[in-house]
Tab-separated table of C-alpha atoms in Angstrom:
chain	number	residue	atom	x	y	z
A	11	MET	CA	126.617	41.214	243.639
A	12	PHE	CA	129.457	41.673	241.138
A	13	GLN	CA	133.194	41.835	241.437
A	14	GLU	CA	134.633	45.167	240.408
A	15	ARG	CA	136.506	44.340	237.271
A	16	LEU	CA	136.931	47.424	235.096
A	17	MET	CA	137.215	47.435	231.332
A	18	ARG	CA	137.125	49.735	228.312
A	19	ILE	CA	134.251	49.747	225.845
A	20	ALA	CA	136.115	47.458	223.398
A	21	GLU	CA	136.459	44.743	226.041
A	22	LEU	CA	132.851	45.267	227.163
A	23	SER	CA	131.866	44.654	223.553
A	24	ARG	CA	134.016	41.535	223.265
A	25	ILE	CA	132.768	39.963	226.516
A	26	SER	CA	129.090	40.771	225.978
A	27	GLY	CA	129.083	40.066	222.246
A	28	VAL	CA	127.329	43.398	221.633
A	29	PRO	CA	128.939	45.627	218.950
A	30	VAL	CA	130.421	48.950	220.147
A	31	PRO	CA	127.971	51.132	218.122
A	32	SER	CA	125.028	49.319	219.766
A	33	ILE	CA	126.554	49.853	223.217
A	34	LYS	CA	126.923	53.574	222.442
A	35	TYR	CA	123.330	53.674	221.275
A	36	TYR	CA	122.095	52.008	224.500
A	37	LEU	CA	124.163	54.482	226.554
A	38	ARG	CA	122.618	57.456	224.699
A	39	ALA	CA	119.119	55.959	225.058
A	40	GLY	CA	119.671	55.537	228.799
A	41	LEU	CA	119.253	51.738	228.734
A	42	LEU	CA	122.784	51.289	230.052
A	43	PRO	CA	124.150	53.399	232.939
A	44	PRO	CA	127.220	55.462	232.014
A	45	GLY	CA	130.677	54.106	232.855
A	46	ALA	CA	133.124	55.802	235.207
A	47	ARG	CA	134.775	58.565	233.161
A	48	THR	CA	138.584	58.265	233.142
A	49	ALA	CA	139.338	60.886	230.467
A	50	PRO	CA	137.204	63.301	228.403
A	51	ASN	CA	136.642	60.642	225.777
A	52	GLN	CA	137.071	57.443	227.789
A	53	ALA	CA	135.191	55.495	230.465
A	54	ASP	CA	135.548	52.297	232.442
A	55	TYR	CA	132.785	49.737	232.552
A	56	SER	CA	132.181	46.892	234.981
A	57	GLU	CA	130.527	43.470	235.242
A	58	ILE	CA	127.278	45.334	235.968
A	59	HIS	CA	127.397	46.656	232.410
A	60	VAL	CA	128.099	43.193	231.001
A	61	HIS	CA	125.084	41.784	232.839
A	62	ARG	CA	122.805	44.670	231.879
A	63	LEU	CA	123.852	44.351	228.212
A	64	ARG	CA	122.973	40.657	228.271
A	65	LEU	CA	119.583	41.471	229.738
A	66	ILE	CA	118.939	44.153	227.086
A	67	ARG	CA	119.869	41.773	224.254
A	68	ALA	CA	117.786	38.972	225.737
A	69	LEU	CA	114.701	41.187	225.911
A	70	ILE	CA	115.213	42.416	222.342
A	71	ASP	CA	116.335	39.180	220.652
A	72	VAL	CA	114.383	36.519	222.533
A	73	GLY	CA	111.665	38.515	224.317
A	74	ASN	CA	110.881	40.351	221.054
A	75	LEU	CA	110.616	43.737	222.809
A	76	SER	CA	111.245	47.067	221.099
A	77	ILE	CA	114.071	49.342	222.313
A	78	ALA	CA	111.400	51.674	223.736
A	79	ALA	CA	109.737	48.821	225.654
A	80	VAL	CA	113.112	47.694	227.032
A	81	GLY	CA	113.697	51.284	228.204
A	82	ASP	CA	110.313	51.310	229.979
A	83	VAL	CA	111.002	47.968	231.659
A	84	LEU	CA	114.470	48.956	232.859
A	85	THR	CA	113.270	52.342	234.151
A	86	ALA	CA	110.500	50.647	236.121
A	87	MET	CA	112.916	47.973	237.327
A	88	ASP	CA	115.400	50.558	238.626
A	89	ARG	CA	112.747	52.583	240.482
A	90	PRO	CA	112.633	51.761	244.221
A	91	GLN	CA	109.208	50.680	245.507
A	92	SER	CA	107.725	50.245	248.927
A	93	ASP	CA	107.058	46.520	248.759
A	94	LEU	CA	107.683	43.529	246.589
A	95	ASN	CA	104.226	43.500	245.053
A	96	GLU	CA	104.693	47.109	243.925
A	97	SER	CA	108.171	46.430	242.599
A	98	LEU	CA	106.921	43.554	240.514
A	99	GLY	CA	103.783	45.426	239.505
A	100	PHE	CA	105.597	48.468	238.159
A	101	ALA	CA	108.190	46.470	236.297
A	102	LEU	CA	105.625	44.237	234.621
A	103	ALA	CA	103.061	46.965	233.945
A	104	ALA	CA	105.731	48.622	231.834
A	105	THR	CA	105.772	45.573	229.591
A	106	MET	CA	102.109	45.878	228.620
A	107	PRO	CA	101.789	48.550	225.977
A	108	PRO	CA	98.450	50.375	226.192
A	109	GLN	CA	96.167	48.928	223.536
A	110	VAL	CA	94.674	51.105	220.841
A	111	ALA	CA	91.035	50.848	221.877
A	112	GLU	CA	88.941	50.793	218.739
A	113	ASP	CA	85.621	50.935	220.454
A	114	ASP	CA	83.709	48.492	218.292
A	115	ASP	CA	81.348	45.614	219.132
A	116	ASP	CA	84.176	43.060	219.144
A	117	ILE	CA	86.241	44.886	221.755
A	118	ARG	CA	83.152	45.586	223.884
A	119	THR	CA	82.176	41.902	223.805
A	120	ALA	CA	85.756	40.955	224.638
A	121	ARG	CA	85.950	43.394	227.577
A	122	GLN	CA	82.714	41.963	228.945
A	123	ALA	CA	84.040	38.399	228.610
A	124	VAL	CA	87.270	39.395	230.396
A	125	ALA	CA	85.371	41.099	233.247
A	126	GLU	CA	83.238	37.983	233.723
A	127	LEU	CA	86.277	35.703	233.667
A	128	VAL	CA	88.104	37.805	236.286
A	129	GLU	CA	84.958	37.924	238.461
A	130	ARG	CA	84.342	34.176	238.126
A	131	ARG	CA	87.938	33.263	238.976
A	132	GLY	CA	88.175	35.816	241.783
A	133	TRP	CA	91.358	37.378	240.406
A	134	GLN	CA	92.481	40.487	242.276
A	135	VAL	CA	93.334	42.707	239.333
A	136	PRO	CA	91.985	46.270	239.306
A	137	GLU	CA	89.498	47.266	236.615
A	138	GLY	CA	91.204	49.236	233.885
A	139	SER	CA	94.527	47.401	234.283
A	140	PRO	CA	96.451	47.374	230.977
A	141	LYS	CA	96.814	43.605	231.434
A	142	LEU	CA	93.039	43.198	231.158
A	143	ASP	CA	93.075	45.466	228.085
A	144	SER	CA	95.757	43.271	226.512
A	145	LEU	CA	93.654	40.194	227.097
A	146	ALA	CA	90.543	41.879	225.705
A	147	ALA	CA	92.450	43.062	222.637
A	148	ALA	CA	93.710	39.533	221.912
A	149	LEU	CA	90.270	38.052	222.467
A	150	ALA	CA	88.640	40.644	220.202
A	151	VAL	CA	90.829	39.412	217.347
A	152	PHE	CA	89.186	35.997	217.544
A	153	PHE	CA	85.762	37.656	217.267
A	154	ARG	CA	86.907	39.952	214.456
A	155	LEU	CA	88.105	36.927	212.469
A	156	GLY	CA	84.756	35.199	212.882
A	157	GLN	CA	85.770	32.920	215.786
A	158	ASP	CA	83.063	33.302	218.390
A	159	ASP	CA	83.420	29.843	219.951
A	160	VAL	CA	86.618	30.460	221.903
A	161	ALA	CA	85.137	30.234	225.415
A	162	ASP	CA	86.454	26.682	225.931
A	163	LEU	CA	89.890	27.625	224.638
A	164	VAL	CA	90.047	30.607	227.001
A	165	GLU	CA	88.944	28.530	230.016
A	166	MET	CA	91.643	25.981	229.174
A	167	TYR	CA	94.305	28.699	228.930
A	168	ALA	CA	93.071	30.183	232.217
A	169	ASP	CA	93.290	26.783	233.956
A	170	LEU	CA	96.855	26.333	232.740
A	171	ALA	CA	97.854	29.884	233.699
A	172	GLN	CA	96.578	29.171	237.214
A	173	GLN	CA	98.555	25.911	237.370
A	174	LEU	CA	101.688	27.663	236.171
A	175	GLY	CA	101.441	30.985	238.062
A	176	PRO	CA	102.290	29.928	241.620
A	177	LYS	CA	105.248	27.867	240.410
A	178	GLU	CA	106.577	30.742	238.321
A	179	ILE	CA	106.223	33.281	241.149
A	180	ASP	CA	107.844	30.822	243.525
A	181	TRP	CA	110.775	30.405	241.110
A	182	VAL	CA	111.197	34.166	240.882
A	183	VAL	CA	111.063	34.779	244.654
A	184	ARG	CA	113.391	31.883	245.477
A	185	ARG	CA	115.840	32.980	242.825
A	186	GLY	CA	115.873	36.507	244.264
A	187	ASP	CA	116.601	35.140	247.730
A	188	GLY	CA	116.060	38.375	249.615
A	189	ASP	CA	117.418	40.819	247.065
A	190	THR	CA	114.614	42.918	245.529
A	191	ASP	CA	116.573	43.875	242.422
A	192	THR	CA	117.197	40.222	241.707
A	193	VAL	CA	113.541	39.325	242.325
A	194	VAL	CA	112.368	42.038	239.947
A	195	GLU	CA	114.946	41.091	237.331
A	196	GLY	CA	113.810	37.484	237.700
A	197	ALA	CA	110.210	38.513	237.100
A	198	ILE	CA	111.240	40.268	233.893
A	199	ILE	CA	113.314	37.287	232.743
A	200	GLY	CA	110.597	34.840	233.763
A	201	THR	CA	107.883	36.748	231.961
A	202	PHE	CA	109.717	37.257	228.678
A	203	ILE	CA	112.292	34.512	228.454
A	204	GLY	CA	110.133	31.943	230.268
A	205	GLY	CA	107.326	32.971	227.902
A	206	ALA	CA	109.610	32.423	224.899
A	207	VAL	CA	110.661	28.989	226.238
A	208	PHE	CA	107.032	27.995	226.712
A	209	ASN	CA	106.007	29.243	223.262
A	210	ALA	CA	108.845	27.343	221.601
A	211	LEU	CA	107.844	24.171	223.490
A	212	ARG	CA	104.224	24.719	222.459
A	213	VAL	CA	105.026	24.800	218.717
A	214	ILE	CA	107.410	21.845	219.081
A	215	VAL	CA	104.586	19.823	220.642
A	216	HIS	CA	102.258	20.985	217.848
A	217	GLU	CA	104.712	19.730	215.248
A	218	ASP	CA	105.025	16.382	217.023
A	219	ILE	CA	101.232	15.962	217.147
A	220	SER	CA	100.811	17.098	213.560
A	221	ARG	CA	103.420	14.607	212.323
A	222	ARG	CA	101.875	11.741	214.256
A	223	THR	CA	98.209	12.429	213.526
A	224	LEU	CA	97.925	14.574	210.404
A	225	ALA	CA	100.683	13.370	208.043
A	226	GLY	CA	99.331	11.500	205.054
A	227	ARG	CA	95.843	12.895	205.531
A	228	PRO	CA	94.581	14.706	202.481
A	229	ALA	CA	94.439	18.439	202.926
A	230	GLY	CA	90.648	18.450	203.111
A	231	LEU	CA	89.906	16.039	205.944
A	232	PRO	CA	86.531	16.006	207.630
A	233	ARG	CA	87.446	16.063	211.309
A	234	ALA	CA	90.169	15.102	213.796
A	235	GLU	CA	89.610	11.720	215.419
A	236	SER	CA	91.985	12.301	218.328
B	19	MET	CA	83.467	31.194	201.801
B	20	PHE	CA	82.673	34.868	201.231
B	21	GLN	CA	79.848	36.670	199.467
B	22	GLU	CA	81.057	38.674	196.516
B	23	ARG	CA	80.475	42.212	197.670
B	24	LEU	CA	82.701	44.609	195.799
B	25	MET	CA	84.017	47.893	197.152
B	26	ARG	CA	86.517	50.652	196.450
B	27	ILE	CA	89.642	51.139	198.574
B	28	ALA	CA	87.987	53.881	200.693
B	29	GLU	CA	85.216	51.522	201.767
B	30	LEU	CA	87.712	48.693	202.335
B	31	SER	CA	89.556	51.068	204.656
B	32	ARG	CA	86.354	52.078	206.488
B	33	ILE	CA	85.153	48.488	207.018
B	34	SER	CA	88.524	47.049	208.030
B	35	GLY	CA	89.612	50.068	210.079
B	36	VAL	CA	92.974	50.035	208.257
B	37	PRO	CA	94.071	53.437	206.815
B	38	VAL	CA	94.307	53.682	202.986
B	39	PRO	CA	98.105	54.322	202.971
B	40	SER	CA	98.637	51.123	205.000
B	41	ILE	CA	96.429	49.160	202.590
B	42	LYS	CA	98.486	50.481	199.668
B	43	TYR	CA	101.661	49.508	201.475
B	44	TYR	CA	100.399	45.956	202.091
B	45	LEU	CA	99.387	45.698	198.405
B	46	ARG	CA	102.873	46.777	197.275
B	47	ALA	CA	104.504	44.389	199.778
B	48	GLY	CA	102.378	41.518	198.453
B	49	LEU	CA	100.654	40.852	201.787
B	50	LEU	CA	97.278	41.629	200.237
B	51	PRO	CA	96.279	40.231	196.818
B	52	PRO	CA	95.488	42.934	194.226
B	53	GLY	CA	91.869	43.936	193.661
B	54	ALA	CA	90.033	43.538	190.328
B	55	ARG	CA	91.133	46.477	188.183
B	56	THR	CA	88.163	48.519	186.911
B	57	ALA	CA	90.087	51.500	185.502
B	58	PRO	CA	93.802	52.373	185.164
B	59	ASN	CA	93.807	53.907	188.605
B	60	GLN	CA	90.946	52.058	190.309
B	61	ALA	CA	90.225	48.548	191.615
B	62	ASP	CA	87.443	46.699	193.349
B	63	TYR	CA	88.054	44.763	196.550
B	64	SER	CA	85.988	42.051	198.200
B	65	GLU	CA	85.245	40.505	201.583
B	66	ILE	CA	88.355	38.371	201.068
B	67	HIS	CA	90.405	41.555	201.309
B	68	VAL	CA	88.572	42.664	204.458
B	69	HIS	CA	89.306	39.325	206.121
B	70	ARG	CA	92.939	39.264	205.029
B	71	LEU	CA	93.454	42.823	206.302
B	72	ARG	CA	92.059	41.832	209.695
B	73	LEU	CA	94.443	38.867	209.798
B	74	ILE	CA	97.411	41.065	208.860
B	75	ARG	CA	96.566	43.624	211.565
B	76	ALA	CA	96.004	40.905	214.155
B	77	LEU	CA	99.425	39.366	213.476
B	78	ILE	CA	101.127	42.772	213.645
B	79	ASP	CA	99.218	44.370	216.541
B	80	VAL	CA	98.473	41.399	218.788
B	81	GLY	CA	100.857	38.700	217.514
B	82	ASN	CA	103.740	41.214	217.584
B	83	LEU	CA	105.070	40.049	214.186
B	84	SER	CA	107.088	42.261	211.841
B	85	ILE	CA	105.732	43.072	208.355
B	86	ALA	CA	108.409	40.755	206.924
B	87	ALA	CA	107.335	37.887	209.201
B	88	VAL	CA	103.681	38.414	208.271
B	89	GLY	CA	104.711	38.219	204.597
B	90	ASP	CA	106.537	34.935	205.226
B	91	VAL	CA	103.561	33.467	207.084
B	92	LEU	CA	101.034	34.470	204.405
B	93	THR	CA	103.245	33.200	201.570
B	94	ALA	CA	103.598	29.840	203.320
B	95	MET	CA	99.885	29.795	204.090
B	96	ASP	CA	98.932	30.391	200.447
B	97	ARG	CA	101.244	27.669	199.094
B	98	PRO	CA	99.416	24.405	198.372
B	99	GLN	CA	100.858	21.329	200.117
B	100	SER	CA	100.352	17.627	199.729
B	101	ASP	CA	98.883	16.917	203.156
B	102	LEU	CA	97.674	18.688	206.229
B	103	ASN	CA	100.837	18.075	208.232
B	104	GLU	CA	102.866	19.744	205.468
B	105	SER	CA	100.462	22.646	205.180
B	106	LEU	CA	100.672	23.332	208.891
B	107	GLY	CA	104.404	22.713	208.975
B	108	PHE	CA	105.239	25.218	206.243
B	109	ALA	CA	102.960	27.905	207.627
B	110	LEU	CA	104.355	27.612	211.145
B	111	ALA	CA	107.994	27.128	210.153
B	112	ALA	CA	107.734	30.562	208.524
B	113	THR	CA	106.985	32.043	211.932
B	114	MET	CA	110.245	30.894	213.489
B	115	PRO	CA	112.991	33.281	212.425
B	116	PRO	CA	116.365	31.549	212.166
B	117	GLN	CA	118.323	32.345	215.313
B	118	VAL	CA	121.659	34.045	215.168
B	119	ALA	CA	123.815	31.180	216.385
B	120	GLU	CA	126.563	32.634	218.521
B	121	ASP	CA	128.436	29.432	219.058
B	122	ASP	CA	129.351	29.884	222.688
B	123	ASP	CA	129.225	27.540	225.700
B	124	ASP	CA	125.753	28.705	226.697
B	125	ILE	CA	124.163	27.913	223.350
B	126	ARG	CA	125.975	24.553	223.171
B	127	THR	CA	124.750	23.601	226.657
B	128	ALA	CA	121.236	24.743	225.696
B	129	ARG	CA	121.259	22.713	222.438
B	130	GLN	CA	122.338	19.645	224.378
B	131	ALA	CA	119.552	20.165	226.944
B	132	VAL	CA	117.005	20.560	224.135
B	133	ALA	CA	118.192	17.403	222.355
B	134	GLU	CA	117.903	15.420	225.605
B	135	LEU	CA	114.440	16.806	226.314
B	136	VAL	CA	113.188	15.899	222.825
B	137	GLU	CA	114.715	12.415	223.120
B	138	ARG	CA	113.276	11.856	226.606
B	139	ARG	CA	109.792	12.988	225.611
B	140	GLY	CA	109.864	11.126	222.300
B	141	TRP	CA	108.911	14.174	220.276
B	142	GLN	CA	109.034	13.655	216.518
B	143	VAL	CA	110.758	16.848	215.481
B	144	PRO	CA	113.705	16.623	213.074
B	145	GLU	CA	117.136	17.644	214.304
B	146	GLY	CA	118.037	21.100	213.046
B	147	SER	CA	114.427	22.318	213.090
B	148	PRO	CA	114.276	26.092	213.621
B	149	LYS	CA	111.799	25.423	216.438
B	150	LEU	CA	114.490	23.559	218.386
B	151	ASP	CA	116.896	26.420	217.664
B	152	SER	CA	114.353	28.884	219.056
B	153	LEU	CA	114.010	26.867	222.213
B	154	ALA	CA	117.792	26.559	222.604
B	155	ALA	CA	118.231	30.306	222.056
B	156	ALA	CA	115.670	31.128	224.767
B	157	LEU	CA	117.200	28.602	227.142
B	158	ALA	CA	120.712	29.934	226.518
B	159	VAL	CA	119.545	33.332	227.788
B	160	PHE	CA	118.857	31.835	231.195
B	161	PHE	CA	122.392	30.420	231.299
B	162	ARG	CA	123.899	33.689	230.013
B	163	LEU	CA	122.173	35.588	232.834
B	164	GLY	CA	123.541	33.198	235.425
B	165	GLN	CA	120.412	31.046	235.794
B	166	ASP	CA	121.585	27.477	235.534
B	167	ASP	CA	118.848	25.912	237.649
B	168	VAL	CA	116.023	26.090	235.118
B	169	ALA	CA	115.613	22.344	234.530
B	170	ASP	CA	112.499	22.157	236.755
B	171	LEU	CA	110.975	25.218	235.108
B	172	VAL	CA	111.528	23.733	231.648
B	173	GLU	CA	110.033	20.360	232.642
B	174	MET	CA	106.982	22.175	234.005
B	175	TYR	CA	106.581	24.178	230.787
B	176	ALA	CA	106.990	20.970	228.758
B	177	ASP	CA	104.309	19.196	230.816
B	178	LEU	CA	101.895	22.068	230.252
B	179	ALA	CA	102.687	22.287	226.531
B	180	GLN	CA	101.877	18.579	226.269
B	181	GLN	CA	98.579	19.086	228.106
B	182	LEU	CA	97.671	22.004	225.883
B	183	GLY	CA	98.896	20.760	222.492
B	184	PRO	CA	96.297	18.104	221.635
B	185	LYS	CA	93.451	20.427	222.628
B	186	GLU	CA	94.843	23.264	220.542
B	187	ILE	CA	95.366	21.065	217.459
B	188	ASP	CA	91.887	19.634	217.916
B	189	TRP	CA	90.444	23.163	218.053
B	190	VAL	CA	92.254	24.093	214.849
B	191	VAL	CA	91.209	20.976	212.913
B	192	ARG	CA	87.573	21.155	214.059
B	193	ARG	CA	87.390	24.835	213.228
B	194	GLY	CA	88.701	24.116	209.711
B	195	ASP	CA	86.060	21.438	209.209
B	196	GLY	CA	87.435	20.030	205.981
B	197	ASP	CA	88.785	23.206	204.426
B	198	THR	CA	92.603	23.234	204.401
B	199	ASP	CA	92.905	27.010	204.030
B	200	THR	CA	90.762	27.461	207.102
B	201	VAL	CA	92.732	24.855	209.064
B	202	VAL	CA	96.018	26.555	208.215
B	203	GLU	CA	94.635	29.994	208.990
B	204	GLY	CA	93.362	28.592	212.304
B	205	ALA	CA	96.842	27.288	213.111
B	206	ILE	CA	98.297	30.748	212.492
B	207	ILE	CA	95.603	32.433	214.597
B	208	GLY	CA	95.887	29.794	217.315
B	209	THR	CA	99.655	30.066	217.505
B	210	PHE	CA	99.871	33.855	217.643
B	211	ILE	CA	96.574	35.087	218.984
B	212	GLY	CA	96.074	32.078	221.263
B	213	GLY	CA	99.640	32.652	222.431
B	214	ALA	CA	98.848	36.313	223.168
B	215	VAL	CA	95.684	35.321	225.069
B	216	PHE	CA	97.652	32.837	227.161
B	217	ASN	CA	100.461	35.304	227.890
B	218	ALA	CA	97.981	37.978	228.982
B	219	LEU	CA	96.273	35.443	231.282
B	220	ARG	CA	99.646	34.414	232.661
B	221	VAL	CA	100.583	37.964	233.740
B	222	ILE	CA	97.076	38.564	235.111
B	223	VAL	CA	97.458	35.468	237.302
B	224	HIS	CA	100.927	36.681	238.347
B	225	GLU	CA	99.451	40.013	239.432
B	226	ASP	CA	96.716	38.255	241.383
B	227	ILE	CA	99.245	36.041	243.192
B	228	SER	CA	101.606	38.955	243.808
B	229	ARG	CA	98.803	41.058	245.338
B	230	ARG	CA	97.640	38.242	247.564
B	231	THR	CA	101.008	36.948	248.731
B	232	LEU	CA	103.637	39.667	248.274
B	233	ALA	CA	101.866	42.949	249.116
B	234	GLY	CA	103.068	44.470	252.377
B	235	ARG	CA	106.223	42.364	252.392
B	236	PRO	CA	109.331	44.468	252.533
B	237	ALA	CA	111.263	44.527	249.321
B	238	GLY	CA	114.019	42.334	250.771
B	239	LEU	CA	112.109	39.315	251.997
B	240	PRO	CA	113.943	36.112	252.828
B	241	ARG	CA	111.854	33.552	250.975
B	242	ALA	CA	108.352	32.806	249.686
B	243	GLU	CA	106.299	30.710	252.077
B	244	SER	CA	103.661	29.678	249.535
């Protein structure tokens, strides 16, 4: 996949734009594989390290992941699996931190709503998946803040997710073109960086709509006409 | 908006589920307005504090914001503006951290692509908006990782954002029903918690598709048929 072009840590830092102390930190934390040792205190790095450093920085800076979460994702990504579904599943499961389950009415109502949604849409996701917990946790926040009428909003998001999903998976599989590592890396990039692109577009569209329809309206307006 | 029901910090902690040391930290950081002092070392808190604590925890736990970002959002939210567009604009601008602009080829190409997209779609967003910077930064990651063919993906995300946007803004304005504070709070909740709901749905749909179409395929498959 990469040409073997060897370099010292200073050049690795220059090419990747990542400061040397950060590189050393990622090496110690196991995010970056060690270089080929050439002397007791010296190692050579390759294009693989440049690429991996870019991925780490992308997940931290744009994907908004913690160092620990990046470690989990990369560990899962590097673990060989029996088929593509498992490879993708392990890599992405690592990106869903287990939710602190305060077992109150809001979270119970949310879990019920999620179970019904999954049932109704026929989604093949096992009960107890951390992804369903993440959804329930986010939904419970609406309830906790007094927003009980989010059913329409959730259905709309679900419709869009179903429109988007096959195209995103197709992009990832095509991009990988037969190489599992590349497919799995694409899934990680697609999930986090694609997610960041979509979120940025979403708030840009909000600003556009707000400027066109809400500017000049007094703060306390009765209702949107649009 | 809230009944005046006064309570000590221990009860505030019990009702909100937020530990007392965290409440004290939020008070010191200015995220939570001070209670009504009843003695040199004692204060009374109200339902307003319960609600604000829930919002703070939601933004941190589910919205994945830092304490500093939550502070910026709440400060912007509490600042009176002349019209609704401004109120929303200030609150949401606070949620877009300025991007570290490494001025390399990738970020320049990404900025150009963003400018063309905004022009083509006729979006009314001022040049130099941090939202456009965020989009360019996310897009530049694709280029930096060797993914130059993301134009279709971005157009698809833009189409969906345009489908979603008017419905989301409508939800926020209806929910506010004439009260600016509630509209602005709704925009914050919608952006972060709605965003978390959508992202969770997106990965659930990915898992469903992966299980149905990729399970049993060897890791190195030539191409997706779907």
